[in-house]
Amino acid sequence: MTRPKPAATSQHPLELSTAQMRALVGQAMERITAHVTSLPDQPMHHTAGANKLVAGLEEPLPEKGVPFERLLKTLFGRVIPHSLNTASPGYLAYIPGGGLFHAAVADLIANATNRYVGVWLAGPGLVQLETNVIRWCCAMAGLPKDAGGVLTSGGSLANLTALTAARHARLPPRFQDGVLYVSDQVHHSVVKAARVVGILPDHVREIPTDAAFKMRVDLLRDAIAQDRGAGRLPFCVVGNGGTTNTGAVDDLPALGALCAREKLWFHVDAAYGGFFALTRRGKTALAGLEHADSITLDPHKGLFLPYGTGCLLVRDVAQLKAAHQVTAAYMPPSQQDAGHWDFADLSVELSRDWRGLRVWLPIKMHGAKVFRAALDEKLDLARELAQRLATLPDVEVVEPTLSLLAFRLVPPGLAAEDVDSLNRKLLGAINARQHVLLTGTVAQGKFWLRVCVLSFRTHEDRMDVLWDDLQHALKDVAL
Ligand SMILES: *Cc1c(COP(=O)(O)O)cnc(C)c1O
């Protein structure tokens, strides 16, 4: 074609010139690099005055444009700083995300080229790179050759997609009698997913856990027998590959064996813990993962990627397809070759971003060994902290199976609710110092402080700061 390249003109202002594109990225980069390099010194949480802030941001649809520089000033000056500093090395709350910069560059490439990856035919090479990522995950998990899966926006969507496949594979079309088994430590996204796929709320069995917060397999067996006896249809068990509460990993080999005997779908929610299977210790802790029919992983946790990157693996990808595929006259023909995946047939999404590139690029640039070493470092940091905590008097510690631990003060002679309020105060006193951010939880009726080490930016120096802050906080709350 001989048509001249479109230049940004007042006629077509949405089509930027080369110079304008460069300027846009350049201006943004100035702000981004200043922000990222100052992350360690930024406060951990800065959400006071939120109502005033958001009131000042509210506005009707603007009719006229505003210069980019002014918008950047708003973003980096007012919007972004007033938040939890989830990208800081001190972020040990919930399950830390990451935000590898490489992923941001991958997104720039993916979004600027804007190819379509929902069907294989539209971008075979692009789909192949994303397929590689999924196959690498399958191999890490020990799944067989026919395994496959799909990248999702996160663990919640992966759990939802898994339950959809499980229901379709193991229950009749009228599935009202179906029963799902989870532990009392299950992530709430599984309960949400059960609701969305139509499992009756009173058919979601929360099986109690033992002192180590692992599902009681004996009680699970009893519950299944009881449900079968009453004419209900057990169809799926969800095991934990690292709980969000205390990091517990269920007895996956025992759950896998029970599911095989009972012909139940075995799903493992390894959104937090799954990528530790890249390490030797993690592989041992997650033994039995390979028996799963499906596995939830969260690259935006264990691979340090930005929020918006989840993953579902399925032992037999044909079952994922059977559960989701619907054809339409306006769609291109779907792939018959079992190795060529149309992602749109494997989940509820049709159009979506090329999220595979975000995973592929940093792995290709560094190799798995760099990720393995970073994950090993997190395992070490959590263990060292647990050892230090165990030296303190009147402290109960849930030892980390992976990189997440829980602890609480248990001074003798205090009533249970006073112990809980003391620990809540301790949490507040640690976080008030603004060097680290921890969160708490209630597990088996007790309040715990949690420490989850999973940011690629967290190293020994910040764990030492946590230790110092803990000493100060203990003095602050001293009885
Ligand atoms: C984080 C997490 C989820 C939910 O994943 P999102 O990516 O936040 O949707 C599910 N299960 C476990 C165990 C998790 O840690």
Short mmCIF file of C-alpha atoms and ligand atoms in Angstrom, two decimals:
data_model
loop_
_atom_site.label_atom_id
_atom_site.label_comp_id
_atom_site.label_asym_id
_atom_site.label_seq_id
_atom_site.Cartn_x
_atom_site.Cartn_y
_atom_site.Cartn_z
CA MET A 1 0.00 0.00 0.00
CA THR A 2 1.24 3.43 -0.78
CA ARG A 3 -0.94 5.33 1.61
CA PRO A 4 1.20 7.65 3.75
CA LYS A 5 1.61 6.80 7.41
CA PRO A 6 -1.01 8.53 9.45
CA ALA A 7 0.37 11.48 11.33
CA ALA A 8 -1.39 12.82 14.35
CA THR A 9 -3.25 15.77 13.10
CA SER A 10 -6.01 17.81 14.53
CA GLN A 11 -8.18 15.76 12.18
CA HIS A 12 -7.29 12.39 13.79
CA PRO A 13 -6.04 13.20 17.27
CA LEU A 14 -6.25 9.60 18.48
CA GLU A 15 -3.57 8.53 15.99
CA LEU A 16 -0.31 9.57 17.59
CA SER A 17 2.82 10.37 15.63
CA THR A 18 6.10 8.63 16.40
CA ALA A 19 7.28 11.71 18.25
CA GLN A 20 4.10 11.86 20.29
CA MET A 21 4.35 8.18 21.23
CA ARG A 22 7.94 8.63 22.33
CA ALA A 23 7.06 11.71 24.32
CA LEU A 24 4.17 9.96 26.06
CA VAL A 25 6.28 7.00 27.14
CA GLY A 26 9.21 9.25 28.03
CA GLN A 27 7.12 11.47 30.27
CA ALA A 28 5.52 8.48 31.94
CA MET A 29 8.93 6.84 32.44
CA GLU A 30 10.24 9.87 34.32
CA ARG A 31 7.47 9.47 36.86
CA ILE A 32 7.59 5.68 36.95
CA THR A 33 11.31 5.41 37.62
CA ALA A 34 11.15 8.09 40.32
CA HIS A 35 8.27 6.22 41.91
CA VAL A 36 9.80 2.75 41.74
CA THR A 37 13.21 3.82 43.03
CA SER A 38 11.61 5.55 46.01
CA LEU A 39 9.40 2.56 46.89
CA PRO A 40 11.49 1.38 49.87
CA ASP A 41 11.26 4.79 51.51
CA GLN A 42 7.59 5.41 50.88
CA PRO A 43 5.17 4.86 53.76
CA MET A 44 3.49 1.46 53.89
CA HIS A 45 -0.03 2.75 54.07
CA HIS A 46 -1.43 6.16 53.43
CA THR A 47 -5.19 6.04 53.20
CA ALA A 48 -6.18 8.60 55.81
CA GLY A 49 -8.46 11.27 54.36
CA ALA A 50 -9.75 8.88 51.71
CA ASN A 51 -13.24 10.38 51.61
CA LYS A 52 -11.87 13.83 50.96
CA LEU A 53 -9.49 12.48 48.33
CA VAL A 54 -12.13 10.64 46.35
CA ALA A 55 -14.58 13.53 46.59
CA GLY A 56 -11.91 15.69 44.96
CA LEU A 57 -11.45 13.18 42.15
CA GLU A 58 -15.10 12.77 41.28
CA GLU A 59 -16.09 14.51 38.06
CA PRO A 60 -18.54 14.29 35.17
CA LEU A 61 -17.40 13.04 31.76
CA PRO A 62 -14.87 15.64 30.60
CA GLU A 63 -15.62 17.15 27.22
CA LYS A 64 -12.15 18.58 26.64
CA GLY A 65 -8.72 17.02 27.04
CA VAL A 66 -6.10 17.89 29.66
CA PRO A 67 -2.33 17.89 29.02
CA PHE A 68 -0.68 14.56 29.87
CA GLU A 69 1.81 16.15 32.24
CA ARG A 70 -1.00 17.47 34.41
CA LEU A 71 -2.63 14.06 34.51
CA LEU A 72 0.65 12.44 35.48
CA LYS A 73 0.95 14.97 38.28
CA THR A 74 -2.49 13.99 39.57
CA LEU A 75 -1.72 10.28 39.29
CA PHE A 76 1.68 10.27 40.94
CA GLY A 77 1.02 13.20 43.25
CA ARG A 78 -2.45 12.49 44.58
CA VAL A 79 -3.89 9.19 43.44
CA ILE A 80 -1.18 6.54 43.66
CA PRO A 81 0.50 7.59 46.94
CA HIS A 82 -2.78 7.40 48.90
CA SER A 83 -2.94 3.64 49.11
CA LEU A 84 -1.44 0.54 50.62
CA ASN A 85 2.11 0.30 49.32
CA THR A 86 1.63 -3.16 47.86
CA ALA A 87 4.84 -2.92 45.82
CA SER A 88 7.09 -2.10 48.79
CA PRO A 89 9.67 -4.55 50.17
CA GLY A 90 7.86 -4.11 53.48
CA TYR A 91 4.56 -5.42 52.16
CA LEU A 92 4.06 -8.67 54.06
CA ALA A 93 0.26 -8.39 54.20
CA TYR A 94 -2.43 -10.63 52.69
CA ILE A 95 -0.60 -12.34 49.82
CA PRO A 96 1.88 -9.86 48.36
CA GLY A 97 1.73 -9.22 44.65
CA GLY A 98 4.77 -8.16 42.79
CA GLY A 99 4.93 -5.93 39.79
CA LEU A 100 8.02 -6.99 37.86
CA PHE A 101 8.83 -4.09 35.60
CA HIS A 102 9.40 -6.48 32.69
CA ALA A 103 5.71 -7.30 32.82
CA ALA A 104 4.84 -3.64 32.38
CA VAL A 105 7.00 -3.54 29.27
CA ALA A 106 5.37 -6.74 28.03
CA ASP A 107 1.97 -5.12 28.50
CA LEU A 108 3.10 -2.07 26.57
CA ILE A 109 4.11 -4.32 23.67
CA ALA A 110 0.96 -6.44 23.90
CA ASN A 111 -1.37 -3.46 24.12
CA ALA A 112 0.35 -1.36 21.49
CA THR A 113 0.31 -4.22 18.97
CA ASN A 114 -3.16 -5.25 20.15
CA ARG A 115 -3.38 -8.69 18.60
CA TYR A 116 -6.24 -11.01 19.35
CA VAL A 117 -5.48 -14.22 21.24
CA GLY A 118 -8.95 -15.60 21.95
CA VAL A 119 -8.76 -17.99 19.01
CA TRP A 120 -5.70 -19.81 17.71
CA LEU A 121 -6.22 -18.80 14.08
CA ALA A 122 -6.07 -15.10 14.86
CA GLY A 123 -2.55 -15.22 16.29
CA PRO A 124 -0.97 -18.69 16.23
CA GLY A 125 2.46 -17.50 17.34
CA LEU A 126 1.08 -15.33 20.11
CA VAL A 127 -1.15 -18.15 21.30
CA GLN A 128 1.84 -20.50 21.20
CA LEU A 129 3.89 -18.29 23.54
CA GLU A 130 1.01 -18.24 26.00
CA THR A 131 0.58 -22.00 25.54
CA ASN A 132 4.27 -22.43 26.38
CA VAL A 133 3.72 -20.59 29.65
CA ILE A 134 0.82 -22.89 30.55
CA ARG A 135 2.80 -25.99 29.60
CA TRP A 136 5.73 -24.85 31.74
CA CYS A 137 3.31 -24.56 34.66
CA CYS A 138 1.86 -28.02 33.93
CA ALA A 139 5.35 -29.52 33.91
CA MET A 140 6.21 -27.76 37.18
CA ALA A 141 3.06 -29.20 38.75
CA GLY A 142 3.82 -32.69 37.45
CA LEU A 143 0.70 -32.95 35.29
CA PRO A 144 0.66 -35.33 32.30
CA LYS A 145 1.06 -34.50 28.60
CA ASP A 146 -2.66 -33.97 27.91
CA ALA A 147 -2.81 -31.29 30.55
CA GLY A 148 -3.46 -27.71 29.64
CA GLY A 149 -5.20 -24.68 30.91
CA VAL A 150 -5.85 -21.02 30.59
CA LEU A 151 -4.51 -17.79 32.01
CA THR A 152 -7.15 -15.86 33.93
CA SER A 153 -7.30 -12.48 35.60
CA GLY A 154 -6.54 -14.10 38.96
CA GLY A 155 -7.04 -17.01 41.31
CA SER A 156 -10.72 -16.29 41.84
CA LEU A 157 -11.49 -16.68 38.14
CA ALA A 158 -9.28 -19.77 38.02
CA ASN A 159 -11.26 -21.32 40.89
CA LEU A 160 -14.52 -20.43 39.17
CA THR A 161 -13.35 -21.96 35.90
CA ALA A 162 -12.23 -25.09 37.74
CA LEU A 163 -15.58 -25.57 39.46
CA THR A 164 -17.36 -25.05 36.14
CA ALA A 165 -15.28 -27.86 34.62
CA ALA A 166 -15.74 -30.09 37.67
CA ARG A 167 -19.50 -29.65 37.70
CA HIS A 168 -19.73 -30.32 33.97
CA ALA A 169 -17.50 -33.39 34.11
CA ARG A 170 -18.88 -35.03 37.25
CA LEU A 171 -22.54 -34.03 37.60
CA PRO A 172 -25.61 -34.49 35.43
CA PRO A 173 -27.08 -31.38 33.71
CA ARG A 174 -29.59 -31.12 36.56
CA PHE A 175 -26.98 -30.85 39.28
CA GLN A 176 -28.99 -29.72 42.31
CA ASP A 177 -27.85 -32.74 44.33
CA GLY A 178 -24.16 -31.98 43.81
CA VAL A 179 -22.01 -31.56 46.92
CA LEU A 180 -18.68 -29.74 47.11
CA TYR A 181 -16.08 -30.36 49.87
CA VAL A 182 -13.68 -27.70 51.09
CA SER A 183 -11.83 -27.18 54.36
CA ASP A 184 -12.71 -24.55 56.94
CA GLN A 185 -9.55 -22.75 55.76
CA VAL A 186 -10.70 -22.48 52.15
CA HIS A 187 -10.23 -19.20 50.33
CA HIS A 188 -13.57 -17.40 50.08
CA SER A 189 -13.24 -17.18 46.29
CA VAL A 190 -14.05 -20.91 46.17
CA VAL A 191 -17.26 -20.31 48.11
CA LYS A 192 -18.07 -17.45 45.77
CA ALA A 193 -17.33 -19.66 42.76
CA ALA A 194 -19.63 -22.37 44.13
CA ARG A 195 -22.42 -19.81 44.35
CA VAL A 196 -21.83 -18.62 40.79
CA VAL A 197 -21.79 -22.14 39.31
CA GLY A 198 -25.02 -22.91 41.14
CA ILE A 199 -23.98 -25.26 43.94
CA LEU A 200 -26.54 -24.89 46.72
CA PRO A 201 -25.04 -23.08 49.73
CA ASP A 202 -25.96 -25.95 52.04
CA HIS A 203 -24.16 -28.34 49.69
CA VAL A 204 -20.77 -26.75 50.32
CA ARG A 205 -19.25 -28.78 53.15
CA GLU A 206 -16.60 -27.02 55.19
CA ILE A 207 -14.60 -29.89 56.64
CA PRO A 208 -12.84 -29.04 59.94
CA THR A 209 -9.05 -28.84 60.05
CA ASP A 210 -6.51 -30.28 62.48
CA ALA A 211 -4.13 -28.35 64.75
CA ALA A 212 -1.90 -27.63 61.72
CA PHE A 213 -4.92 -26.22 59.81
CA LYS A 214 -5.00 -29.15 57.38
CA MET A 215 -8.25 -30.71 56.27
CA ARG A 216 -9.26 -33.71 58.38
CA VAL A 217 -9.30 -36.45 55.75
CA ASP A 218 -11.15 -38.81 58.11
CA LEU A 219 -13.96 -36.30 58.51
CA LEU A 220 -14.02 -35.72 54.76
CA ARG A 221 -14.46 -39.45 54.19
CA ASP A 222 -17.32 -39.54 56.70
CA ALA A 223 -19.04 -36.56 55.11
CA ILE A 224 -18.87 -38.08 51.64
CA ALA A 225 -20.33 -41.35 52.92
CA GLN A 226 -23.10 -39.53 54.71
CA ASP A 227 -24.02 -37.50 51.62
CA ARG A 228 -24.04 -40.58 49.41
CA GLY A 229 -26.21 -42.35 51.98
CA ALA A 230 -28.71 -39.50 51.78
CA GLY A 231 -28.85 -39.72 47.98
CA ARG A 232 -26.81 -36.59 47.32
CA LEU A 233 -24.05 -36.43 44.69
CA PRO A 234 -20.52 -35.66 45.95
CA PHE A 235 -18.59 -34.34 42.94
CA CYS A 236 -15.54 -32.31 43.95
CA VAL A 237 -12.98 -31.78 46.73
CA VAL A 238 -10.91 -28.61 46.94
CA GLY A 239 -7.54 -29.05 48.65
CA ASN A 240 -5.28 -26.20 49.70
CA GLY A 241 -1.79 -25.74 48.29
CA GLY A 242 -1.02 -23.09 50.89
CA THR A 243 -3.92 -21.42 52.70
CA THR A 244 -4.24 -17.68 52.84
CA ASN A 245 -4.83 -17.74 56.59
CA THR A 246 -1.76 -19.60 57.85
CA GLY A 247 -0.08 -21.10 54.76
CA ALA A 248 -1.18 -24.67 55.51
CA VAL A 249 -0.82 -27.28 52.77
CA ASP A 250 -3.39 -30.07 52.96
CA ASP A 251 -2.41 -33.74 52.78
CA LEU A 252 -2.62 -33.71 48.99
CA PRO A 253 -1.61 -37.38 48.44
CA ALA A 254 -4.37 -38.54 50.82
CA LEU A 255 -6.94 -36.22 49.25
CA GLY A 256 -5.88 -37.33 45.78
CA ALA A 257 -6.22 -40.99 46.69
CA LEU A 258 -9.62 -40.46 48.29
CA CYS A 259 -10.87 -38.53 45.24
CA ALA A 260 -9.62 -41.28 42.91
CA ARG A 261 -11.43 -43.94 44.96
CA GLU A 262 -14.61 -41.89 45.17
CA LYS A 263 -14.41 -40.67 41.56
CA LEU A 264 -14.50 -37.05 42.64
CA TRP A 265 -12.88 -34.12 40.87
CA PHE A 266 -9.80 -33.06 42.84
CA HIS A 267 -9.08 -29.36 42.63
CA VAL A 268 -6.09 -27.83 44.40
CA ASP A 269 -6.18 -24.13 45.16
CA ALA A 270 -2.48 -23.30 45.03
CA ALA A 271 -2.98 -19.62 44.21
CA TYR A 272 -0.59 -18.62 46.96
CA GLY A 273 1.75 -21.61 47.18
CA GLY A 274 1.85 -23.23 43.75
CA PHE A 275 4.95 -21.63 42.28
CA PHE A 276 7.06 -22.83 45.20
CA ALA A 277 6.99 -26.14 43.30
CA LEU A 278 9.85 -24.57 41.32
CA THR A 279 12.02 -25.05 44.44
CA ARG A 280 13.18 -28.30 45.97
CA ARG A 281 11.61 -27.60 49.36
CA GLY A 282 8.40 -26.37 47.79
CA LYS A 283 8.15 -29.45 45.61
CA THR A 284 8.39 -31.61 48.73
CA ALA A 285 5.82 -29.55 50.60
CA LEU A 286 3.41 -29.71 47.65
CA ALA A 287 3.82 -33.43 46.99
CA GLY A 288 0.59 -34.83 45.62
CA LEU A 289 -0.14 -31.76 43.48
CA GLU A 290 0.37 -34.03 40.48
CA HIS A 291 -2.79 -36.00 41.41
CA ALA A 292 -5.03 -32.96 40.93
CA ASP A 293 -7.65 -32.77 38.19
CA SER A 294 -7.19 -29.02 38.26
CA ILE A 295 -4.87 -26.52 39.94
CA THR A 296 -5.22 -22.80 40.56
CA LEU A 297 -2.01 -20.80 40.38
CA ASP A 298 -1.51 -17.06 40.66
CA PRO A 299 1.45 -15.75 38.68
CA HIS A 300 0.64 -12.35 40.18
CA LYS A 301 1.67 -13.83 43.52
CA GLY A 302 4.34 -16.52 43.11
CA LEU A 303 5.91 -15.20 39.90
CA PHE A 304 5.95 -11.60 41.17
CA LEU A 305 3.84 -10.32 38.28
CA PRO A 306 1.41 -7.40 38.44
CA TYR A 307 -2.19 -7.96 39.52
CA GLY A 308 -4.37 -9.42 36.80
CA THR A 309 -2.50 -12.65 36.08
CA GLY A 310 -3.97 -15.94 37.29
CA CYS A 311 -3.79 -19.44 35.88
CA LEU A 312 -5.88 -22.59 35.84
CA LEU A 313 -4.30 -25.91 34.94
CA VAL A 314 -6.43 -28.94 34.10
CA ARG A 315 -5.22 -32.54 33.91
CA ASP A 316 -7.32 -33.18 30.79
CA VAL A 317 -7.75 -29.98 28.83
CA ALA A 318 -10.57 -31.62 26.83
CA GLN A 319 -12.72 -31.42 29.96
CA LEU A 320 -12.15 -27.70 30.23
CA LYS A 321 -13.17 -27.35 26.61
CA ALA A 322 -16.22 -29.58 27.02
CA ALA A 323 -17.41 -27.39 29.89
CA HIS A 324 -17.03 -24.08 28.06
CA GLN A 325 -17.15 -24.47 24.29
CA VAL A 326 -20.11 -22.91 22.50
CA THR A 327 -19.96 -22.32 18.73
CA ALA A 328 -21.33 -19.38 16.76
CA ALA A 329 -21.76 -18.73 13.05
CA TYR A 330 -19.68 -15.54 13.11
CA MET A 331 -16.70 -17.22 14.76
CA PRO A 332 -13.79 -18.77 12.82
CA PRO A 333 -13.57 -22.58 12.86
CA SER A 334 -12.20 -23.91 16.12
CA GLN A 335 -9.05 -26.01 16.28
CA GLN A 336 -9.27 -29.78 15.93
CA ASP A 337 -5.60 -30.38 16.76
CA ALA A 338 -5.55 -31.09 20.51
CA GLY A 339 -2.32 -29.11 20.84
CA HIS A 340 -3.77 -25.94 19.30
CA TRP A 341 -5.86 -24.18 21.89
CA ASP A 342 -8.58 -21.64 21.31
CA PHE A 343 -8.48 -19.88 24.67
CA ALA A 344 -12.04 -18.65 24.12
CA ASP A 345 -13.17 -22.30 24.31
CA LEU A 346 -11.46 -22.84 27.66
CA SER A 347 -13.04 -20.12 29.80
CA VAL A 348 -15.87 -17.61 29.85
CA GLU A 349 -13.70 -14.95 28.22
CA LEU A 350 -13.84 -14.23 24.49
CA SER A 351 -11.84 -11.04 24.00
CA ARG A 352 -9.08 -10.35 26.45
CA ASP A 353 -5.55 -9.04 26.79
CA TRP A 354 -2.51 -11.05 25.71
CA ARG A 355 -1.65 -11.77 29.32
CA GLY A 356 0.67 -14.61 28.37
CA LEU A 357 3.34 -12.18 27.25
CA ARG A 358 3.51 -10.71 30.74
CA VAL A 359 4.53 -14.13 32.08
CA TRP A 360 6.62 -15.23 29.12
CA LEU A 361 8.90 -12.21 28.83
CA PRO A 362 10.44 -12.15 32.33
CA ILE A 363 10.86 -15.94 32.35
CA LYS A 364 12.57 -15.89 28.97
CA MET A 365 14.80 -12.97 29.96
CA HIS A 366 16.01 -14.48 33.23
CA GLY A 367 15.34 -18.20 33.04
CA ALA A 368 13.57 -20.25 35.69
CA LYS A 369 16.64 -20.33 37.90
CA VAL A 370 16.32 -16.67 38.85
CA PHE A 371 12.71 -17.22 39.93
CA ARG A 372 13.66 -20.38 41.80
CA ALA A 373 16.39 -18.51 43.70
CA ALA A 374 14.02 -15.67 44.58
CA LEU A 375 11.41 -18.13 45.87
CA ASP A 376 14.06 -19.98 47.86
CA GLU A 377 15.04 -16.69 49.44
CA LYS A 378 11.40 -16.17 50.55
CA LEU A 379 11.36 -19.65 52.11
CA ASP A 380 14.55 -18.80 54.02
CA LEU A 381 13.29 -15.43 55.22
CA ALA A 382 10.05 -16.91 56.56
CA ARG A 383 11.89 -19.75 58.33
CA GLU A 384 14.42 -17.41 59.91
CA LEU A 385 11.65 -15.18 61.23
CA ALA A 386 9.80 -18.18 62.66
CA GLN A 387 12.98 -19.29 64.43
CA ARG A 388 13.44 -15.83 65.91
CA LEU A 389 9.82 -15.70 67.03
CA ALA A 390 10.18 -19.07 68.73
CA THR A 391 12.84 -17.58 71.00
CA LEU A 392 10.35 -15.08 72.46
CA PRO A 393 8.44 -15.99 75.60
CA ASP A 394 4.67 -16.47 75.37
CA VAL A 395 4.53 -16.48 71.59
CA GLU A 396 2.71 -19.17 69.64
CA VAL A 397 3.97 -19.65 66.09
CA VAL A 398 2.42 -21.52 63.16
CA GLU A 399 5.62 -22.61 61.46
CA PRO A 400 5.80 -21.76 57.77
CA THR A 401 5.30 -24.69 55.40
CA LEU A 402 6.20 -22.24 52.63
CA SER A 403 6.73 -18.49 53.11
CA LEU A 404 3.68 -17.62 55.21
CA LEU A 405 3.56 -17.86 58.97
CA ALA A 406 1.18 -16.83 61.71
CA PHE A 407 1.90 -15.95 65.31
CA ARG A 408 0.25 -14.57 68.41
CA LEU A 409 1.12 -13.50 71.90
CA VAL A 410 -0.30 -15.82 74.55
CA PRO A 411 0.50 -14.30 77.93
CA PRO A 412 -0.61 -16.61 80.74
CA GLY A 413 -3.69 -15.73 82.74
CA LEU A 414 -5.53 -13.69 80.10
CA ALA A 415 -9.09 -14.43 78.95
CA ALA A 416 -9.40 -15.48 75.30
CA GLU A 417 -10.93 -12.20 74.15
CA ASP A 418 -8.24 -10.20 75.94
CA VAL A 419 -5.58 -12.25 74.19
CA ASP A 420 -7.21 -11.42 70.86
CA SER A 421 -7.43 -7.71 71.59
CA LEU A 422 -3.82 -7.67 72.76
CA ASN A 423 -2.75 -9.21 69.46
CA ARG A 424 -4.86 -6.75 67.49
CA LYS A 425 -3.09 -3.95 69.37
CA LEU A 426 0.27 -5.50 68.59
CA LEU A 427 -0.61 -5.61 64.88
CA GLY A 428 -1.63 -1.96 64.98
CA ALA A 429 1.59 -0.99 66.79
CA ILE A 430 3.78 -2.75 64.21
CA ASN A 431 1.98 -1.25 61.25
CA ALA A 432 1.96 2.23 62.80
CA ARG A 433 5.72 2.38 62.35
CA GLN A 434 5.17 2.35 58.55
CA HIS A 435 8.16 0.13 57.67
CA VAL A 436 6.22 -3.08 57.11
CA LEU A 437 2.58 -3.94 56.67
CA LEU A 438 1.19 -7.09 58.26
CA THR A 439 -2.40 -8.25 58.36
CA GLY A 440 -4.26 -10.43 60.80
CA THR A 441 -6.82 -13.16 60.53
CA VAL A 442 -9.03 -15.37 62.64
CA ALA A 443 -8.37 -19.08 62.31
CA GLN A 444 -10.00 -21.73 64.48
CA GLY A 445 -11.50 -18.98 66.59
CA LYS A 446 -8.26 -17.17 67.44
CA PHE A 447 -6.81 -13.93 66.15
CA TRP A 448 -3.38 -14.28 64.53
CA LEU A 449 -0.85 -11.92 63.02
CA ARG A 450 0.30 -13.12 59.62
CA VAL A 451 3.56 -12.55 57.79
CA CYS A 452 3.61 -13.51 54.12
CA VAL A 453 6.98 -13.09 52.44
CA LEU A 454 6.42 -13.10 48.71
CA SER A 455 7.53 -9.80 47.21
CA PHE A 456 10.60 -10.04 44.98
CA ARG A 457 11.72 -6.85 46.71
CA THR A 458 11.69 -8.27 50.26
CA HIS A 459 15.14 -9.22 51.53
CA GLU A 460 16.86 -9.83 54.84
CA ASP A 461 17.28 -6.12 55.63
CA ARG A 462 13.53 -5.54 55.67
CA MET A 463 12.95 -8.63 57.80
CA ASP A 464 15.41 -7.16 60.31
CA VAL A 465 13.38 -3.97 60.31
CA LEU A 466 10.28 -6.03 61.01
CA TRP A 467 12.07 -7.66 63.93
CA ASP A 468 13.09 -4.29 65.39
CA ASP A 469 9.58 -2.91 64.93
CA LEU A 470 8.17 -5.97 66.66
CA GLN A 471 10.42 -5.34 69.69
CA HIS A 472 9.20 -1.75 69.90
CA ALA A 473 5.59 -2.81 69.43
CA LEU A 474 5.90 -5.41 72.18
CA LYS A 475 7.00 -2.62 74.52
CA ASP A 476 4.11 -0.44 73.37
CA VAL A 477 1.52 -3.07 74.20
CA ALA A 478 3.25 -4.39 77.34
CA LEU A 479 0.70 -5.39 79.94
C1 LIG B 1 -5.18 -15.02 46.47
C2 LIG B 1 -5.87 -16.30 46.58
C3 LIG B 1 -7.04 -16.56 45.85
C4 LIG B 1 -7.72 -15.52 45.02
O1 LIG B 1 -6.92 -15.10 43.97
P1 LIG B 1 -7.11 -13.66 43.29
O2 LIG B 1 -5.98 -13.65 42.35
O3 LIG B 1 -7.00 -12.65 44.38
O4 LIG B 1 -8.43 -13.65 42.64
C5 LIG B 1 -7.58 -17.83 45.94
N1 LIG B 1 -7.03 -18.76 46.73
C6 LIG B 1 -5.92 -18.53 47.45
C7 LIG B 1 -5.38 -19.62 48.32
C8 LIG B 1 -5.32 -17.29 47.42
O5 LIG B 1 -4.22 -17.06 48.16
#
